[in-house]
Short mmCIF file of C-alpha atoms in Angstrom, two decimals:
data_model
loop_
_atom_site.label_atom_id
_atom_site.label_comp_id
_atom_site.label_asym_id
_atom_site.label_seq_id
_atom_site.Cartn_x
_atom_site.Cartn_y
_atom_site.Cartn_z
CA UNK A 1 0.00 0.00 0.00
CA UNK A 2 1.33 3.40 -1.13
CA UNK A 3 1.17 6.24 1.40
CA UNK A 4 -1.01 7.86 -0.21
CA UNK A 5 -3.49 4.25 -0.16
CA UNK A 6 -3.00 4.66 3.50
CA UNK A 7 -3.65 7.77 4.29
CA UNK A 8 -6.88 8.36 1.94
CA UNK A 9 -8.14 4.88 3.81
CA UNK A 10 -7.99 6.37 7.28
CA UNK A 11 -9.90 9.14 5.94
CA UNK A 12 -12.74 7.33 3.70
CA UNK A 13 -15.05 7.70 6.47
CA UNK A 14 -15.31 11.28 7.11
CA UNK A 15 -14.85 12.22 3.96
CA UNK A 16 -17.80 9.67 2.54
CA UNK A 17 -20.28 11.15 5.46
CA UNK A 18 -19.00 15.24 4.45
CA UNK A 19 -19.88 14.39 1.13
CA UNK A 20 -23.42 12.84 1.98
CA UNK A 21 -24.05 16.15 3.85
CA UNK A 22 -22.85 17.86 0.96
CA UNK A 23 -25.31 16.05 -1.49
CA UNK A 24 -28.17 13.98 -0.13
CA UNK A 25 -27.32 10.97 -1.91
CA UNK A 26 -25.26 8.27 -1.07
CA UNK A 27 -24.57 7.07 -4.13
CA UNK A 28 -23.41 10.39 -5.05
CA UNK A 29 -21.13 10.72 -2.13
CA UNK A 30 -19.34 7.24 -3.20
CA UNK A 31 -18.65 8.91 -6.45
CA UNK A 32 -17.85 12.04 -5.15
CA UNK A 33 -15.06 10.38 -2.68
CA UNK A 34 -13.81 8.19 -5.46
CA UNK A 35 -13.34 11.25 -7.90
CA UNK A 36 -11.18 12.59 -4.61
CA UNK A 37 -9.38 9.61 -4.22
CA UNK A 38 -8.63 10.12 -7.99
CA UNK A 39 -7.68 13.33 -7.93
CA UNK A 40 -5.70 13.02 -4.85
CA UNK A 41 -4.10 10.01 -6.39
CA UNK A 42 -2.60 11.76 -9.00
CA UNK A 43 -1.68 15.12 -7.29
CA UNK A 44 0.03 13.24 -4.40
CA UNK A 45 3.65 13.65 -5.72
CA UNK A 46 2.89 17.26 -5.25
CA UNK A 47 1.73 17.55 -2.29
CA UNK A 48 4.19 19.45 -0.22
CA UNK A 49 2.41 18.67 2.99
CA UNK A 50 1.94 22.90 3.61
CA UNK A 51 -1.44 21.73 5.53
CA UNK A 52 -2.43 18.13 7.06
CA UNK A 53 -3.56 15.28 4.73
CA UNK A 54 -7.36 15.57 6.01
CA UNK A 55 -7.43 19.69 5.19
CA UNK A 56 -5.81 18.66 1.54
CA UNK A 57 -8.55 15.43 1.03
CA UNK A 58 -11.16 17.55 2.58
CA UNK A 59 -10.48 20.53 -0.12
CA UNK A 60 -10.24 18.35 -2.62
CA UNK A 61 -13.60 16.49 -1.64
CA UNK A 62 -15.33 19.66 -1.01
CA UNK A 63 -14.83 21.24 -4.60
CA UNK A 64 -15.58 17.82 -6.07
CA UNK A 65 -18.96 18.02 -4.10
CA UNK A 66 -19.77 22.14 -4.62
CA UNK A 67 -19.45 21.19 -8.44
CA UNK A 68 -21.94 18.08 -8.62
CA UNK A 69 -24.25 20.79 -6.55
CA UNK A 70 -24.37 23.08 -8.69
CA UNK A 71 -24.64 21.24 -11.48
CA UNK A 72 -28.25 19.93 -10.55
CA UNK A 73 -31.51 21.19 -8.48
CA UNK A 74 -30.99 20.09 -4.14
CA UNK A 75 -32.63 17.15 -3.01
CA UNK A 76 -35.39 16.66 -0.56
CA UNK A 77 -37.82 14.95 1.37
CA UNK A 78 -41.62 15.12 0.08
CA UNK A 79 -42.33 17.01 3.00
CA UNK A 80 -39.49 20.11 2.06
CA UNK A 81 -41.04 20.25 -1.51
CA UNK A 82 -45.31 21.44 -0.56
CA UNK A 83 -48.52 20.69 1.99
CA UNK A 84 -49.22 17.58 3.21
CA UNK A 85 -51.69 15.51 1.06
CA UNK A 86 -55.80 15.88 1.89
CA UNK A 87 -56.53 13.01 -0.66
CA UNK A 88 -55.28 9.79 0.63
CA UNK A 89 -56.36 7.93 -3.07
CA UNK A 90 -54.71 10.73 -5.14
CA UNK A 91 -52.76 9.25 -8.39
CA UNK A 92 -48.92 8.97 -8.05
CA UNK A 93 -46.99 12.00 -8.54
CA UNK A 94 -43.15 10.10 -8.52
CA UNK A 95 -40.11 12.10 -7.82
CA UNK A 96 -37.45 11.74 -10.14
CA UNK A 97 -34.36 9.80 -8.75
CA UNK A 98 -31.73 12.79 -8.72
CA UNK A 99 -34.47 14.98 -7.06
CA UNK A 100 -35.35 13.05 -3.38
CA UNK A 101 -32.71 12.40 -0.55
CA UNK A 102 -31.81 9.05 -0.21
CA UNK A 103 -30.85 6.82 3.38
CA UNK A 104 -27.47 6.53 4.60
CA UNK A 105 -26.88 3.34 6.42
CA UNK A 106 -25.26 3.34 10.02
CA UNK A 107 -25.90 5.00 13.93
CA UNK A 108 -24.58 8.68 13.24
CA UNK A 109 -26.76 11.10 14.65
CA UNK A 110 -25.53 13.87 13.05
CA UNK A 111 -27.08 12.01 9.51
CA UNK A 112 -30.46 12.18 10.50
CA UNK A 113 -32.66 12.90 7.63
CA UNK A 114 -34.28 16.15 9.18
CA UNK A 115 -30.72 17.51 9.49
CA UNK A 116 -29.60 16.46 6.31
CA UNK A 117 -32.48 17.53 4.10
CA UNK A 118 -31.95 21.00 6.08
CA UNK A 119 -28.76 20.83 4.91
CA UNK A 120 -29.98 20.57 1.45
CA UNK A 121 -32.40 23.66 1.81
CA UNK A 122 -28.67 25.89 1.99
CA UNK A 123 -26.66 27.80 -1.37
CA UNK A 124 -23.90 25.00 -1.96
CA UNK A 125 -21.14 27.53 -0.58
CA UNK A 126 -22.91 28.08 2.68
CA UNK A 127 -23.87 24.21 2.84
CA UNK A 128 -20.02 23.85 2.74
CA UNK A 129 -18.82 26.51 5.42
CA UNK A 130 -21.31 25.15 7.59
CA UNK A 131 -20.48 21.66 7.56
CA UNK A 132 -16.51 22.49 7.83
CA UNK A 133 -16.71 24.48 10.38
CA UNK A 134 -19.46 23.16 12.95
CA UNK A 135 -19.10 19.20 11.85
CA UNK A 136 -15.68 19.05 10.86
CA UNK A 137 -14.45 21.85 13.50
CA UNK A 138 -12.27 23.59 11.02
CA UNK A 139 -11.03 27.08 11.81
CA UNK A 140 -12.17 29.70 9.79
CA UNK A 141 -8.55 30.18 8.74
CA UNK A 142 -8.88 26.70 7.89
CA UNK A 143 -12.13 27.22 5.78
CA UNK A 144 -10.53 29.64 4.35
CA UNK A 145 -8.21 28.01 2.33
CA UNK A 146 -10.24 24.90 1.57
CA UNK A 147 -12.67 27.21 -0.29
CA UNK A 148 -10.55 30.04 -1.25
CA UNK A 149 -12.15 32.37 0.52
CA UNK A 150 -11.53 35.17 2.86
CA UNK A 151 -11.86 34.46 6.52
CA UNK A 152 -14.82 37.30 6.41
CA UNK A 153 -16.04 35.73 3.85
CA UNK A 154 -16.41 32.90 5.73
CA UNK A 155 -17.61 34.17 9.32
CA UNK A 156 -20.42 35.72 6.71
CA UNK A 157 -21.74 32.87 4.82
CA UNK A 158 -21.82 30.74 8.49
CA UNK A 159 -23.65 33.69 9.95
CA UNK A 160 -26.32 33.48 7.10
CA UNK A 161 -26.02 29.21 7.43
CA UNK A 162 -26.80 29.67 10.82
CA UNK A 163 -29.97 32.21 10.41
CA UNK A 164 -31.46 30.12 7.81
CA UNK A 165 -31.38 27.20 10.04
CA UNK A 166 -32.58 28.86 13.21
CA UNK A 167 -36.01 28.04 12.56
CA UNK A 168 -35.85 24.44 11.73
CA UNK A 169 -35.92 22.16 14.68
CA UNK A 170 -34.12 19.69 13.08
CA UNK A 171 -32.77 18.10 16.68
CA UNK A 172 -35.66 18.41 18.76
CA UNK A 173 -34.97 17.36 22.34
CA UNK A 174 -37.13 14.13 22.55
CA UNK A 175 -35.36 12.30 19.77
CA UNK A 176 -34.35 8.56 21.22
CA UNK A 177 -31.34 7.08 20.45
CA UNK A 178 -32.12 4.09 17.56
CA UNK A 179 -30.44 1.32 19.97
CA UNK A 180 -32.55 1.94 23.30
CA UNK A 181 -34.75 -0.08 24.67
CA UNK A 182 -38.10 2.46 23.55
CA UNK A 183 -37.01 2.50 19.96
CA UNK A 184 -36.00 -1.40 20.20
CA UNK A 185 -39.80 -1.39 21.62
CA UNK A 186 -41.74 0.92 19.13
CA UNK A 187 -39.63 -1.16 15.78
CA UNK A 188 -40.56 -4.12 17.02
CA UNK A 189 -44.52 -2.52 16.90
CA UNK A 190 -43.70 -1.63 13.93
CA UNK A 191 -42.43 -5.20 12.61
CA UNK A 192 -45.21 -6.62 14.05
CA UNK A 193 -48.08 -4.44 13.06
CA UNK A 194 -46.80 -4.97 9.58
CA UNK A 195 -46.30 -8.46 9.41
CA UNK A 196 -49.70 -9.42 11.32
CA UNK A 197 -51.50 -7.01 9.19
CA UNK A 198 -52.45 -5.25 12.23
CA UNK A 199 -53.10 -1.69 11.37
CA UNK A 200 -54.68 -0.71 14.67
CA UNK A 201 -51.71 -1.76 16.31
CA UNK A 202 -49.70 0.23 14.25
CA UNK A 203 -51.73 3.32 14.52
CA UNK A 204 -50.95 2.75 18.15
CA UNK A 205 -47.55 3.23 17.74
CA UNK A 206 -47.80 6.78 16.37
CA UNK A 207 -47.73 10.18 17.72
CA UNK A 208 -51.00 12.20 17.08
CA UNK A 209 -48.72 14.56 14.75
CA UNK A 210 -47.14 11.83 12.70
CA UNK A 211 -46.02 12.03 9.33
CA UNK A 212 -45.67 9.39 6.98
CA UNK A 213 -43.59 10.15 3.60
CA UNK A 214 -43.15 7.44 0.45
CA UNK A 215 -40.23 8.12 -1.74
CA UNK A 216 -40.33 8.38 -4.97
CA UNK A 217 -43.89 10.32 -4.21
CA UNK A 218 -44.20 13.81 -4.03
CA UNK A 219 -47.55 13.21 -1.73
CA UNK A 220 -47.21 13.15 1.98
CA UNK A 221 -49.60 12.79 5.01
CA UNK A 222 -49.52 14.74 8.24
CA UNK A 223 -51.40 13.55 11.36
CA UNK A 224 -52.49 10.09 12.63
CA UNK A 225 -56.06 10.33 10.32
CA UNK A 226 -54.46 10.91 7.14
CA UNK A 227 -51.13 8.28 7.79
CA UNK A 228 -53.56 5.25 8.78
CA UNK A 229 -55.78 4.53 5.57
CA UNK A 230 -52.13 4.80 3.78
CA UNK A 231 -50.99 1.89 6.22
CA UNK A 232 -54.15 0.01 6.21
CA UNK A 233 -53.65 -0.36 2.62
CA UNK A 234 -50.06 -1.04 3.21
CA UNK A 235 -49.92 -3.77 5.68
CA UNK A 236 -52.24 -6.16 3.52
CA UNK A 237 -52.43 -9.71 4.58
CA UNK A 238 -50.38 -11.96 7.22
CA UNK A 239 -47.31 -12.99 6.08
CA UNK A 240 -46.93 -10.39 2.82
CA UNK A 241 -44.26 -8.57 4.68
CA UNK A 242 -41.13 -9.75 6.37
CA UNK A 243 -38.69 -7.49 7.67
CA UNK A 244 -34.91 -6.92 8.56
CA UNK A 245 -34.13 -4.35 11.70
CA UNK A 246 -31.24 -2.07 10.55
CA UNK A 247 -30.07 1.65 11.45
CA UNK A 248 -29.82 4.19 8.86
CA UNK A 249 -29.28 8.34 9.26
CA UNK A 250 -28.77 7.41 13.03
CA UNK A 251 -32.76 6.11 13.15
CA UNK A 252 -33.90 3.06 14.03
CA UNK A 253 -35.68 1.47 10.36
CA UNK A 254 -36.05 -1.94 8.46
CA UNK A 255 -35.22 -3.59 5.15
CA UNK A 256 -38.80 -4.53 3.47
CA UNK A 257 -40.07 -7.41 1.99
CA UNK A 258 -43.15 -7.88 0.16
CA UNK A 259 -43.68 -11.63 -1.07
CA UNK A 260 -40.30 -11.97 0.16
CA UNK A 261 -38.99 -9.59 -2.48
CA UNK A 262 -37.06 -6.94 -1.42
CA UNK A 263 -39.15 -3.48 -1.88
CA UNK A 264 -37.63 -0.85 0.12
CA UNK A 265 -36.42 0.56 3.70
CA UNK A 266 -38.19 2.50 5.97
CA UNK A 267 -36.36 4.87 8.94
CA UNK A 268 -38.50 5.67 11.78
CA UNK A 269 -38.05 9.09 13.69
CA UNK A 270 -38.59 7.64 17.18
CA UNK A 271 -39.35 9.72 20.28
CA UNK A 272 -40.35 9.82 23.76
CA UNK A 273 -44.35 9.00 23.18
CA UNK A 274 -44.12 7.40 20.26
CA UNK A 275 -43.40 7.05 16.52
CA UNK A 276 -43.43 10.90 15.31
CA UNK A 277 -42.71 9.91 11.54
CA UNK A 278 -42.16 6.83 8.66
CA UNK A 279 -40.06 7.70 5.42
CA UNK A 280 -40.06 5.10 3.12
CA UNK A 281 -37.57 4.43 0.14
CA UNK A 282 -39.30 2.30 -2.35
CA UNK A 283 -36.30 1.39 -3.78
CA UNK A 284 -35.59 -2.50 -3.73
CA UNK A 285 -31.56 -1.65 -4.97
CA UNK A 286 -31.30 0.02 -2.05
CA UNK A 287 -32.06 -3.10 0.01
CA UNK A 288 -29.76 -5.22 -1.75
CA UNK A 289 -27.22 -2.85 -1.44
CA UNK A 290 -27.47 -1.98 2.38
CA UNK A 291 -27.98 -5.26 3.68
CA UNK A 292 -24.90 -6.83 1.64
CA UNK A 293 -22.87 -3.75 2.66
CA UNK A 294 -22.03 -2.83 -0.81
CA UNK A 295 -21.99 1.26 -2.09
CA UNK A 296 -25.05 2.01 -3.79
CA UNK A 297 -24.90 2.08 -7.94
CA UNK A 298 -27.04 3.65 -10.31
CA UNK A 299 -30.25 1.69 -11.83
CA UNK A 300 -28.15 -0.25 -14.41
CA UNK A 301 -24.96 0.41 -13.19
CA UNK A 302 -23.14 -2.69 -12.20
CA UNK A 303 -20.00 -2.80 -9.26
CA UNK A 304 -16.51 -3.77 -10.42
CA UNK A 305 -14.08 -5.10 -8.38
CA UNK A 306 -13.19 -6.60 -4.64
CA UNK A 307 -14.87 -5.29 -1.64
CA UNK A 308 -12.89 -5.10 1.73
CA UNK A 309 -14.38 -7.51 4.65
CA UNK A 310 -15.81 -3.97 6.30
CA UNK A 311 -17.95 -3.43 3.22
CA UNK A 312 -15.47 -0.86 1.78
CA UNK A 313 -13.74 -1.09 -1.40
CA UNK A 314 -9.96 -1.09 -1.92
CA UNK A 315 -8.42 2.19 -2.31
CA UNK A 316 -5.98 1.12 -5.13
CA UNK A 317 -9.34 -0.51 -7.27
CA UNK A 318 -10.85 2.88 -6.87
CA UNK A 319 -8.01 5.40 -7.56
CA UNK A 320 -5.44 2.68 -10.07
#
């Protein structure tokens, strides 16, 4: 392994989650890290080491990311785009693929979907500031230089990150961690309800207030009398559904299986008295991706080469 193999590897982490905060799309952010990696790769005999490694990969990664956002419209959830639904039978209104956030699988609460599609709601440059500074705890000097900008120019886009932010509660206070015992307890409703067809149980479950969002759709349904005819029509019959507990975004959600297909995942945002919202990605590649702990490809695309025991691939398959 080269020292530059080893040092991007240490890094793929951080660098793969900054550029899913960057973009809303993990598929994007493996492509985005790769194109670093490559990049990187071939600008690492001059590297004269005038700033750290991670400030150099994180530039790099950065401007790789502020290009793929401005070359297409931000992501979001259904319910960032208009109203909740009043017709619970209306015809499908699909999303296109580039246009809705997609899950991120594993426990880091600073990937919840709330923050992220917030995140997405920011000009790419602020988006950017934001993230180095208060998630990556860069200086502003720091910030600076990874975006070639002043250091005012900096303390003024974070100001205006911060004040577009300040009014969405995107950490509320009553958010439960995905591996304690009440969100173990309200999944495991969830499971059940699901496969026992038992829609009253599942109703149960959910906060008065809860909202229940199914990607690709634009629709969206606010409150426990609008989200239950959805699930009643959902659940179907004993034994249509089996599903796989997982954490993605930091929430606690499932792999889904309809006729023992796979058909999509669901993330729960759990809280203190119950299930406060269900976002489903009707996407069955993303379920055979996730739960084989490969990188996500697009529809058609296929994956070349090894992948590492941890799920990762090989630096030198990626950059060579």
């Amino acid at each position: 392994m080269t020292d530059f193999e080893r040092a991007a590897a240490a890094l793929r982490g951080e660098l793969l989650a900054h550029s899913y905060r960057m973009l809303g799309s993990w598929h994007e952010a493996e492509d985005a890290v790769q194109e670093t990696y490559l990049r990187g790769w071939r600008a690492w005999t001059g590297f004269e080491e005038r700033s750290s490694v991670r400030t150099w990969l994180h530039r790099i990664a950065t401007n790789v990311c502020l290009n793929a956002a401005r070359d297409r419209g931000r992501r979001a959830l259904p319910s960032g785009i208009g109203a909740p639904a009043d017709d619970v039978d209306g015809p499908p209104d699909p999303l296109p693929p580039q246009a809705w956030i997609e899950p991120f699988p594993g426990d880091r609460a600073d990937l919840r979907l709330a923050l992220i599609a917030a995140m997405q709601t920011l000009p790419p440059t602020q988006r950017a500031v934001l993230l180095l500074r208060e998630v990556l705890a860069y200086s502003a000097a720091d910030v600076a230089e990874i975006m070639d900008m002043s250091v005012g120019a900096v303390k003024s886009s974070l100001q205006r990150a911060r004040a577009r932010l300040a009014d969405v509660d995107v950490q509320p206070d009553d958010i439960v961690e995905p591996h304690s015992p009440q969100a173990r307890r309200l999944l495991d409703a969830y499971i059940t309800a699901f496969q026992t067809a038992n829609v009253d149980a599942l109703t149960a479950a959910l906060r008065a207030d809860a909202t229940l969002e199914l990607l690709p759709d634009r629709a969206w349904f606010a409150g426990v009398a609008r989200c239950s005819p959805v699930f009643a029509t959902a659940v179907g019959r004993p034994g249509d559904w089996r599903m796989d507990r997982m954490v993605v975004n930091g929430q606690p959600a499932v792999a889904a299986y309809l006729h023992g297909q796979p058909f999509g995942i669901a993330a729960l945002d759990v809280r203190h008295d119950g299930i406060a919202g269900v976002t489903v990605f009707a996407d069955p590649a993303l379920v055979r991706r996730i739960t084989v702990g490969l990188p996500p490809r697009r529809a058609g695309q296929d994956a070349a080469g090894p992948v590492q025991p941890d799920g990762t691939w090989p630096i030198r398959m990626r950059c060579g």
